[in-house]
Amino acid sequence: MSDTVAATPELEKDSTTIPVAAATGSSPSAPAAVPPPANIAKLRPEDAVGKLMEYALQLPASDLFITAGETECQVLVRSLGVLRSVTSIPTEVAKKWIAHLKVAATMDVGERRRPLDGRWVYHRPGPEKTAVDVRLSTIPTLHGEDLSMRLLDLSTAQYSLSGMGMTSAQNDELITAAANPGGLILVTGPTGSGKTATLYGLLRHLNDGMKKINTIEDPIEYSVPGIRQSQVNPLIKLNFSILLRAVLRQAPDVIMIGEIRDEETAMTAVAAANTGHLVLATIHAGAAALAPQALTGLGVTPQALAYCLRCVVSQRLARTLCPACKRAFPVDDMPSLFDDVAKYLAPGEGKALYAPVGCEACGHTGYAGRTGIFEIMPVRGAIRHAIVSGAPPRQVREAATEAGMLQFRQAALLKVAAGITSTEELFRVLPAENLVSDMLDG
């Protein structure tokens, strides 16, 4: 039985392609439509699972699910951040599939009463035998056992900051912050917003062979040559704070912390950043200006935080419109729609709104990829002073805006003006941004 996830195959260093499941920086060519597999309930478990995997990878999908119902089980995938149904199968068939996958992932086949985790490396058919790292998780539910599979395609898992959807100015700000010999860079956003892609993009940028880089992850998603990666293990009470203290004894130049979750990790991370280490970490906060408050809420003093904080990245992922079928609508009756971002627009942009239509090329979804929407707040001058004085997030945001920070709303408008995504998609992924002022009142 395996309740922990092992280290993963190596991530290529010198590629600039970003997996669609994580983030893509521009609208790609529309992929060919992928028909769902038919009559797979009648196949042997190994054959059925193989067809499901190929279907999910061709979409491409980030997750595959088998969920138990009262009379049958549902097979679903998450593609471009949206859940879609694949097929329904009898309960007995689902049990056989899950048992097969548990064996492949060295999990306890007989244990159905407790949640289990496992890992399986799936090799795609063909001469290249491309490896796909699959993270499995089971959980007991009312009608039986549910299975979740996270698909990490190692052939496309190569992150580059330049292709994630930042503006050139935002990219330059982040690169400048990462050039500091010490300090703290925070990445914020909800689950599935591409934080891992940004962290690995930063690691790839910093991994020049001249720095000792250590990471603390839960779990290790991709193995990166030249970087020392460690994984938390709750079974032996090996958590972020314990590993962070141990990593500091390894004399690293750069430390990446998968998530700051508790007071001890927060205090140690800030102390490390204040003593000459460059620390990259994620923390839960709804906007860039809310991140300092999140850390001070974990016991970090505003003075210690302001001294070491170099930059905050807040991000979301939005689907990009299918270039084969997107439809343009003139904005003649809304001439002021893009006034707030007019100075950032390229020639020809902002003349129309684009909407999804759906065609064979995009599987009738209207979308063909994903891109990041970023709010990047470099910390200096008035922003640093606001943090030191314990100012509320609203004042931090105002200082950042006066310093030239592109707010979420503006970054989103730029994507719409360029025809990269639709207003409907922005309302789906940025529902709270309409209330941003209220969010920052505290």
Short mmCIF file of C-alpha atoms in Angstrom, two decimals:
data_model
loop_
_atom_site.label_atom_id
_atom_site.label_comp_id
_atom_site.label_asym_id
_atom_site.label_seq_id
_atom_site.Cartn_x
_atom_site.Cartn_y
_atom_site.Cartn_z
CA MET A 1 0.00 0.00 0.00
CA SER A 2 1.29 3.47 -0.85
CA ASP A 3 -0.15 6.50 0.91
CA THR A 4 2.57 8.85 -0.27
CA VAL A 5 3.67 10.15 -3.63
CA ALA A 6 7.14 9.37 -4.88
CA ALA A 7 9.52 11.67 -6.75
CA THR A 8 8.74 12.20 -10.40
CA PRO A 9 10.60 11.86 -13.70
CA GLU A 10 12.75 14.76 -14.81
CA LEU A 11 11.49 18.03 -16.25
CA GLU A 12 13.28 19.29 -19.33
CA LYS A 13 15.16 22.54 -18.65
CA ASP A 14 15.44 24.13 -22.06
CA SER A 15 11.94 24.12 -23.49
CA THR A 16 9.56 27.06 -23.49
CA THR A 17 6.28 25.27 -24.07
CA ILE A 18 3.71 25.49 -21.28
CA PRO A 19 1.09 22.77 -20.82
CA VAL A 20 -2.45 23.90 -21.53
CA ALA A 21 -3.53 22.15 -18.33
CA ALA A 22 -1.50 24.70 -16.42
CA ALA A 23 -1.43 27.87 -18.48
CA THR A 24 -0.83 29.15 -21.96
CA GLY A 25 0.09 32.68 -22.80
CA SER A 26 -1.74 33.18 -26.08
CA SER A 27 -4.51 31.71 -28.17
CA PRO A 28 -3.13 28.56 -29.82
CA SER A 29 -4.34 27.04 -33.03
CA ALA A 30 -7.57 25.19 -32.36
CA PRO A 31 -6.97 21.51 -31.57
CA ALA A 32 -8.67 18.78 -33.52
CA ALA A 33 -11.96 17.61 -32.03
CA VAL A 34 -11.55 14.52 -29.85
CA PRO A 35 -14.52 12.12 -29.82
CA PRO A 36 -15.18 10.40 -26.48
CA PRO A 37 -14.45 6.67 -26.37
CA ALA A 38 -17.48 4.47 -27.12
CA ASN A 39 -18.59 1.19 -25.52
CA ILE A 40 -15.65 1.13 -23.14
CA ALA A 41 -17.73 -0.52 -20.38
CA LYS A 42 -17.48 -3.76 -22.36
CA LEU A 43 -13.67 -3.70 -22.54
CA ARG A 44 -11.18 -5.25 -20.16
CA PRO A 45 -10.21 -2.79 -17.39
CA GLU A 46 -6.69 -2.28 -18.75
CA ASP A 47 -8.01 -1.55 -22.26
CA ALA A 48 -10.77 0.74 -21.01
CA VAL A 49 -8.37 2.71 -18.82
CA GLY A 50 -5.95 3.06 -21.74
CA LYS A 51 -8.68 4.50 -23.98
CA LEU A 52 -9.80 6.89 -21.25
CA MET A 53 -6.25 8.08 -20.68
CA GLU A 54 -5.69 8.73 -24.38
CA TYR A 55 -8.98 10.61 -24.66
CA ALA A 56 -8.16 12.77 -21.63
CA LEU A 57 -4.63 13.53 -22.83
CA GLN A 58 -5.75 14.46 -26.33
CA LEU A 59 -8.33 17.00 -25.10
CA PRO A 60 -6.09 17.87 -23.11
CA ALA A 61 -7.51 17.31 -19.60
CA SER A 62 -5.88 18.01 -16.26
CA ASP A 63 -8.04 15.57 -14.26
CA LEU A 64 -10.05 12.39 -14.75
CA PHE A 65 -12.74 11.25 -12.30
CA ILE A 66 -14.84 8.18 -11.57
CA THR A 67 -17.71 9.07 -9.22
CA ALA A 68 -20.04 6.55 -7.60
CA GLY A 69 -23.81 6.84 -7.88
CA GLU A 70 -26.73 4.84 -6.55
CA THR A 71 -27.22 2.76 -9.71
CA GLU A 72 -24.26 3.66 -11.93
CA CYS A 73 -20.99 5.57 -11.94
CA GLN A 74 -20.03 8.67 -13.89
CA VAL A 75 -16.74 9.16 -15.73
CA LEU A 76 -15.77 12.84 -16.04
CA VAL A 77 -12.80 14.94 -17.12
CA ARG A 78 -11.72 18.49 -16.36
CA SER A 79 -10.49 20.23 -19.50
CA LEU A 80 -9.49 23.91 -19.63
CA GLY A 81 -10.73 24.20 -16.05
CA VAL A 82 -14.27 23.02 -16.83
CA LEU A 83 -15.80 19.67 -15.85
CA ARG A 84 -17.43 17.59 -18.58
CA SER A 85 -19.08 14.17 -18.62
CA VAL A 86 -17.56 11.35 -20.67
CA THR A 87 -19.84 8.38 -20.03
CA SER A 88 -21.80 6.38 -17.47
CA ILE A 89 -20.79 2.84 -16.51
CA PRO A 90 -22.28 0.13 -14.29
CA THR A 91 -21.11 0.12 -10.68
CA GLU A 92 -19.48 -3.30 -10.98
CA VAL A 93 -17.47 -2.15 -14.00
CA ALA A 94 -16.31 0.94 -12.11
CA LYS A 95 -15.13 -1.22 -9.20
CA LYS A 96 -13.01 -3.29 -11.60
CA TRP A 97 -11.50 -0.19 -13.16
CA ILE A 98 -10.65 1.31 -9.76
CA ALA A 99 -9.14 -1.99 -8.60
CA HIS A 100 -6.98 -2.10 -11.74
CA LEU A 101 -5.79 1.47 -11.17
CA LYS A 102 -5.07 0.79 -7.50
CA VAL A 103 -2.86 -2.12 -8.46
CA ALA A 104 -1.03 0.05 -11.00
CA ALA A 105 -0.48 2.72 -8.33
CA THR A 106 0.57 0.18 -5.63
CA MET A 107 -2.41 1.12 -3.47
CA ASP A 108 -4.29 -1.24 -1.15
CA VAL A 109 -7.00 -2.80 -3.33
CA GLY A 110 -8.97 -4.10 -0.36
CA GLU A 111 -9.13 -0.76 1.50
CA ARG A 112 -12.30 1.12 0.57
CA ARG A 113 -13.19 2.69 3.91
CA ARG A 114 -10.32 5.18 4.09
CA PRO A 115 -8.95 7.75 1.62
CA LEU A 116 -5.83 6.57 -0.22
CA ASP A 117 -3.22 8.26 -2.41
CA GLY A 118 -0.96 6.75 -5.01
CA ARG A 119 1.14 7.38 -8.10
CA TRP A 120 1.28 5.65 -11.47
CA VAL A 121 3.45 6.44 -14.50
CA TYR A 122 1.40 5.78 -17.63
CA HIS A 123 3.38 5.20 -20.82
CA ARG A 124 1.50 6.26 -23.94
CA PRO A 125 1.46 3.86 -26.89
CA GLY A 126 3.85 4.59 -29.73
CA PRO A 127 7.58 4.45 -30.40
CA GLU A 128 8.42 7.29 -27.99
CA LYS A 129 6.51 5.80 -25.01
CA THR A 130 5.83 9.26 -23.61
CA ALA A 131 5.44 9.19 -19.83
CA VAL A 132 2.45 10.69 -18.04
CA ASP A 133 2.64 11.04 -14.26
CA VAL A 134 -0.75 10.19 -12.71
CA ARG A 135 -1.60 11.12 -9.11
CA LEU A 136 -4.48 9.02 -7.81
CA SER A 137 -6.73 9.70 -4.85
CA THR A 138 -9.68 7.65 -3.60
CA ILE A 139 -12.31 8.60 -1.05
CA PRO A 140 -15.34 6.74 0.34
CA THR A 141 -18.69 8.40 -0.47
CA LEU A 142 -22.37 7.64 0.15
CA HIS A 143 -22.70 5.27 -2.80
CA GLY A 144 -19.19 3.89 -2.99
CA GLU A 145 -15.60 4.82 -3.75
CA ASP A 146 -14.74 7.90 -5.83
CA LEU A 147 -11.46 8.10 -7.76
CA SER A 148 -9.64 11.25 -8.82
CA MET A 149 -6.65 11.23 -11.19
CA ARG A 150 -4.42 14.27 -11.78
CA LEU A 151 -2.66 13.95 -15.14
CA LEU A 152 0.82 15.47 -15.45
CA ASP A 153 2.02 15.05 -19.02
CA LEU A 154 5.81 15.12 -18.69
CA SER A 155 6.29 15.75 -22.42
CA THR A 156 4.59 19.17 -22.17
CA ALA A 157 5.50 20.12 -18.60
CA GLN A 158 8.08 22.77 -19.40
CA TYR A 159 7.35 26.17 -17.94
CA SER A 160 8.53 29.54 -19.19
CA LEU A 161 7.61 32.87 -17.62
CA SER A 162 7.46 34.54 -21.03
CA GLY A 163 4.57 32.37 -22.20
CA MET A 164 2.19 32.52 -19.26
CA GLY A 165 0.12 35.52 -20.28
CA MET A 166 1.86 38.37 -18.47
CA THR A 167 2.35 41.67 -20.24
CA SER A 168 5.97 42.45 -21.08
CA ALA A 169 6.04 45.03 -18.26
CA GLN A 170 4.69 42.50 -15.75
CA ASN A 171 7.23 39.91 -16.88
CA ASP A 172 10.04 42.45 -16.47
CA GLU A 173 8.87 43.34 -12.96
CA LEU A 174 8.89 39.71 -11.89
CA ILE A 175 12.31 39.04 -13.44
CA THR A 176 13.66 42.12 -11.66
CA ALA A 177 12.30 40.93 -8.32
CA ALA A 178 13.83 37.47 -8.87
CA ALA A 179 17.22 39.09 -9.57
CA ASN A 180 17.48 40.15 -5.91
CA PRO A 181 20.01 38.05 -3.94
CA GLY A 182 17.52 37.78 -1.08
CA GLY A 183 13.92 38.53 -0.23
CA LEU A 184 10.43 37.08 -0.52
CA ILE A 185 8.29 36.62 -3.66
CA LEU A 186 4.71 35.55 -3.01
CA VAL A 187 2.35 33.91 -5.52
CA THR A 188 -1.36 33.93 -4.67
CA GLY A 189 -4.53 32.59 -6.21
CA PRO A 190 -7.13 29.85 -5.76
CA THR A 191 -6.54 26.18 -6.50
CA GLY A 192 -6.17 25.65 -10.25
CA SER A 193 -5.08 29.21 -11.01
CA GLY A 194 -1.63 28.28 -12.32
CA LYS A 195 0.47 29.08 -9.24
CA THR A 196 2.56 25.93 -9.76
CA ALA A 197 3.33 27.00 -13.34
CA THR A 198 4.54 30.39 -12.10
CA LEU A 199 6.70 28.89 -9.38
CA TYR A 200 8.28 26.38 -11.75
CA GLY A 201 8.76 29.17 -14.29
CA LEU A 202 10.66 31.17 -11.68
CA LEU A 203 12.72 28.12 -10.73
CA ARG A 204 13.55 27.48 -14.37
CA HIS A 205 14.65 31.11 -14.77
CA LEU A 206 16.83 30.95 -11.64
CA ASN A 207 18.27 27.51 -12.33
CA ASP A 208 21.46 28.68 -14.06
CA GLY A 209 23.87 26.31 -12.30
CA MET A 210 25.28 29.10 -10.13
CA LYS A 211 22.75 28.89 -7.30
CA LYS A 212 21.85 26.15 -4.86
CA ILE A 213 18.07 25.78 -5.04
CA ASN A 214 15.96 23.76 -2.60
CA THR A 215 12.20 23.23 -2.78
CA ILE A 216 9.64 22.02 -0.25
CA GLU A 217 6.54 20.69 -2.02
CA ASP A 218 3.29 18.86 -1.38
CA PRO A 219 3.56 16.92 -3.60
CA ILE A 220 6.54 17.21 -5.92
CA GLU A 221 4.82 17.71 -9.27
CA TYR A 222 7.83 17.62 -11.59
CA SER A 223 11.46 16.69 -11.04
CA VAL A 224 13.76 19.50 -12.18
CA PRO A 225 17.44 18.73 -12.91
CA GLY A 226 19.82 20.74 -10.76
CA ILE A 227 17.27 21.48 -8.02
CA ARG A 228 17.08 19.71 -4.66
CA GLN A 229 13.43 18.85 -4.08
CA SER A 230 11.86 17.62 -0.83
CA GLN A 231 8.29 16.55 -0.12
CA VAL A 232 6.21 16.86 3.02
CA ASN A 233 4.96 13.61 4.51
CA PRO A 234 2.12 13.89 7.04
CA LEU A 235 2.38 10.17 7.88
CA ILE A 236 5.67 10.78 9.66
CA LYS A 237 4.74 14.33 10.73
CA LEU A 238 7.19 15.86 8.26
CA ASN A 239 5.53 19.20 7.50
CA PHE A 240 6.55 22.44 5.79
CA SER A 241 7.98 24.07 8.91
CA ILE A 242 10.17 21.07 9.84
CA LEU A 243 11.48 20.71 6.30
CA LEU A 244 12.10 24.45 6.01
CA ARG A 245 14.29 24.46 9.13
CA ALA A 246 16.23 21.49 7.74
CA VAL A 247 16.63 23.10 4.31
CA LEU A 248 18.10 26.23 5.87
CA ARG A 249 20.90 24.04 7.27
CA GLN A 250 21.68 22.97 3.69
CA ALA A 251 22.97 26.48 2.83
CA PRO A 252 20.65 27.19 -0.14
CA ASP A 253 20.60 30.40 -2.16
CA VAL A 254 16.98 29.98 -3.25
CA ILE A 255 14.13 28.25 -1.40
CA MET A 256 10.73 27.45 -2.86
CA ILE A 257 7.93 26.70 -0.38
CA GLY A 258 4.86 25.07 -1.90
CA GLU A 259 2.51 26.82 0.51
CA ILE A 260 2.74 28.92 3.66
CA ARG A 261 0.00 27.40 5.81
CA ASP A 262 0.93 28.06 9.42
CA GLU A 263 2.54 30.57 11.74
CA GLU A 264 5.84 28.72 12.14
CA THR A 265 6.37 28.36 8.37
CA ALA A 266 5.48 32.03 7.84
CA MET A 267 7.87 33.26 10.52
CA THR A 268 10.72 31.03 9.33
CA ALA A 269 10.21 31.98 5.68
CA VAL A 270 10.32 35.70 6.45
CA ALA A 271 13.38 35.23 8.68
CA ALA A 272 15.13 33.34 5.86
CA ALA A 273 14.24 36.07 3.37
CA ASN A 274 15.62 38.69 5.74
CA THR A 275 18.94 36.85 6.10
CA GLY A 276 19.97 36.69 2.44
CA HIS A 277 17.91 33.84 0.97
CA LEU A 278 15.58 34.32 -1.98
CA VAL A 279 12.30 32.67 -0.90
CA LEU A 280 9.49 31.83 -3.33
CA ALA A 281 6.18 30.79 -1.79
CA THR A 282 2.42 30.64 -2.28
CA ILE A 283 -0.18 31.87 0.17
CA HIS A 284 -3.97 32.14 -0.03
CA ALA A 285 -5.06 35.72 -0.78
CA GLY A 286 -7.68 37.05 -3.18
CA ALA A 287 -5.59 39.88 -4.61
CA ALA A 288 -1.99 41.10 -4.53
CA ALA A 289 -2.74 43.81 -1.95
CA LEU A 290 -4.26 41.22 0.40
CA ALA A 291 -1.10 39.10 0.63
CA PRO A 292 0.70 41.23 3.25
CA GLN A 293 -2.36 41.03 5.50
CA ALA A 294 -2.45 37.24 5.07
CA LEU A 295 1.13 36.96 6.34
CA THR A 296 0.72 39.41 9.22
CA GLY A 297 -2.34 37.36 10.17
CA LEU A 298 0.04 34.44 10.68
CA GLY A 299 2.11 36.41 13.18
CA VAL A 300 4.70 38.08 10.94
CA THR A 301 5.40 41.67 11.98
CA PRO A 302 4.72 44.34 9.32
CA GLN A 303 8.26 45.65 9.72
CA ALA A 304 9.91 42.27 9.07
CA LEU A 305 7.62 41.61 6.12
CA ALA A 306 8.07 45.03 4.51
CA TYR A 307 11.86 44.75 4.69
CA CYS A 308 12.02 41.44 2.78
CA LEU A 309 8.96 41.41 0.49
CA ARG A 310 10.05 42.00 -3.11
CA CYS A 311 6.98 41.18 -5.18
CA VAL A 312 3.47 39.69 -4.99
CA VAL A 313 1.95 37.83 -7.93
CA SER A 314 -1.80 37.22 -7.91
CA GLN A 315 -3.27 35.23 -10.78
CA ARG A 316 -6.20 33.44 -12.39
CA LEU A 317 -6.58 31.25 -15.48
CA ALA A 318 -9.05 32.04 -18.25
CA ARG A 319 -9.92 30.00 -21.33
CA THR A 320 -8.76 31.39 -24.67
CA LEU A 321 -11.22 31.67 -27.56
CA CYS A 322 -11.03 29.19 -30.41
CA PRO A 323 -9.38 31.08 -33.30
CA ALA A 324 -11.32 29.03 -35.83
CA CYS A 325 -14.79 30.08 -34.74
CA LYS A 326 -14.69 33.12 -32.43
CA ARG A 327 -17.05 35.88 -33.52
CA ALA A 328 -16.40 39.61 -33.36
CA PHE A 329 -18.97 42.21 -32.33
CA PRO A 330 -18.23 45.93 -32.80
CA VAL A 331 -18.17 48.14 -29.73
CA ASP A 332 -19.46 51.28 -31.46
CA ASP A 333 -22.24 51.63 -28.88
CA MET A 334 -19.71 51.29 -26.01
CA PRO A 335 -16.94 53.71 -27.02
CA SER A 336 -15.57 54.07 -23.49
CA LEU A 337 -15.34 50.33 -22.77
CA PHE A 338 -11.56 50.18 -23.01
CA ASP A 339 -10.72 53.74 -21.91
CA ASP A 340 -9.15 52.47 -18.68
CA VAL A 341 -6.55 50.47 -20.62
CA ALA A 342 -6.33 52.56 -23.80
CA LYS A 343 -2.67 53.42 -23.27
CA TYR A 344 -1.76 49.71 -23.14
CA LEU A 345 -3.58 48.69 -26.33
CA ALA A 346 -1.71 47.72 -29.48
CA PRO A 347 -2.84 49.20 -32.81
CA GLY A 348 -6.12 47.63 -33.89
CA GLU A 349 -7.05 46.32 -30.45
CA GLY A 350 -10.18 47.40 -28.59
CA LYS A 351 -12.31 47.73 -31.74
CA ALA A 352 -14.49 44.68 -31.04
CA LEU A 353 -15.64 42.19 -28.44
CA TYR A 354 -15.23 38.50 -29.22
CA ALA A 355 -17.56 35.69 -28.22
CA PRO A 356 -17.31 31.89 -28.29
CA VAL A 357 -19.28 30.07 -30.99
CA GLY A 358 -18.18 26.44 -31.05
CA CYS A 359 -17.06 24.27 -33.96
CA GLU A 360 -15.62 20.85 -34.71
CA ALA A 361 -12.10 22.13 -34.11
CA CYS A 362 -12.75 23.05 -30.46
CA GLY A 363 -15.24 20.30 -29.65
CA HIS A 364 -18.10 22.84 -29.80
CA THR A 365 -16.87 24.57 -26.64
CA GLY A 366 -15.74 27.82 -28.27
CA TYR A 367 -12.42 27.67 -26.42
CA ALA A 368 -9.04 26.19 -27.32
CA GLY A 369 -6.55 26.89 -24.51
CA ARG A 370 -5.91 28.91 -21.36
CA THR A 371 -4.01 32.03 -20.46
CA GLY A 372 -3.02 33.69 -17.21
CA ILE A 373 -4.47 36.94 -15.93
CA PHE A 374 -2.00 38.59 -13.58
CA GLU A 375 -1.81 41.30 -10.96
CA ILE A 376 1.88 41.85 -10.17
CA MET A 377 2.81 44.16 -7.32
CA PRO A 378 6.51 44.99 -6.92
CA VAL A 379 7.10 46.20 -3.37
CA ARG A 380 9.00 49.45 -3.05
CA GLY A 381 8.54 53.10 -2.05
CA ALA A 382 5.02 53.98 -0.92
CA ILE A 383 3.93 50.32 -0.99
CA ARG A 384 6.68 49.34 1.43
CA HIS A 385 5.80 52.30 3.67
CA ALA A 386 2.12 51.26 3.68
CA ILE A 387 3.05 47.71 4.76
CA VAL A 388 5.42 48.96 7.49
CA SER A 389 2.71 51.19 8.92
CA GLY A 390 0.20 48.33 8.95
CA ALA A 391 -2.07 50.09 6.45
CA PRO A 392 -5.22 48.25 5.35
CA PRO A 393 -5.19 46.45 1.97
CA ARG A 394 -7.12 49.30 0.31
CA GLN A 395 -4.23 51.71 0.96
CA VAL A 396 -1.69 49.14 -0.19
CA ARG A 397 -3.64 48.72 -3.42
CA GLU A 398 -3.92 52.49 -3.93
CA ALA A 399 -0.16 52.87 -3.48
CA ALA A 400 0.45 50.03 -5.93
CA THR A 401 -1.95 51.50 -8.49
CA GLU A 402 -0.30 54.91 -8.25
CA ALA A 403 3.04 53.15 -8.83
CA GLY A 404 1.69 51.67 -12.06
CA MET A 405 0.40 48.23 -11.06
CA LEU A 406 -2.00 46.71 -13.59
CA GLN A 407 -5.06 45.61 -11.61
CA PHE A 408 -6.94 42.38 -12.35
CA ARG A 409 -9.77 44.29 -14.01
CA GLN A 410 -7.36 46.05 -16.34
CA ALA A 411 -5.38 42.91 -17.15
CA ALA A 412 -8.65 41.15 -17.95
CA LEU A 413 -9.81 43.99 -20.22
CA LEU A 414 -6.57 43.74 -22.18
CA LYS A 415 -7.27 40.06 -22.87
CA VAL A 416 -10.76 40.96 -24.10
CA ALA A 417 -9.54 43.86 -26.23
CA ALA A 418 -6.98 41.61 -27.91
CA GLY A 419 -9.62 38.97 -28.70
CA ILE A 420 -7.88 36.40 -26.52
CA THR A 421 -10.88 35.67 -24.30
CA SER A 422 -14.50 36.68 -23.79
CA THR A 423 -16.29 38.77 -21.20
CA GLU A 424 -18.34 35.68 -20.25
CA GLU A 425 -15.18 33.81 -19.39
CA LEU A 426 -13.89 36.66 -17.25
CA PHE A 427 -17.08 36.69 -15.20
CA ARG A 428 -16.60 32.94 -14.69
CA VAL A 429 -13.03 33.13 -13.41
CA LEU A 430 -13.04 36.59 -11.81
CA PRO A 431 -16.41 36.78 -10.04
CA ALA A 432 -15.04 38.60 -7.01
CA GLU A 433 -13.25 41.29 -8.98
CA ASN A 434 -16.51 43.23 -9.42
CA LEU A 435 -16.44 43.62 -5.62
CA VAL A 436 -12.71 44.32 -5.33
CA SER A 437 -13.21 47.57 -3.43
CA ASP A 438 -15.27 45.80 -0.78
CA MET A 439 -12.71 43.00 -0.58
CA LEU A 440 -10.00 45.50 0.30
CA ASP A 441 -11.92 47.53 2.87
CA GLY A 442 -10.51 45.61 5.80
#
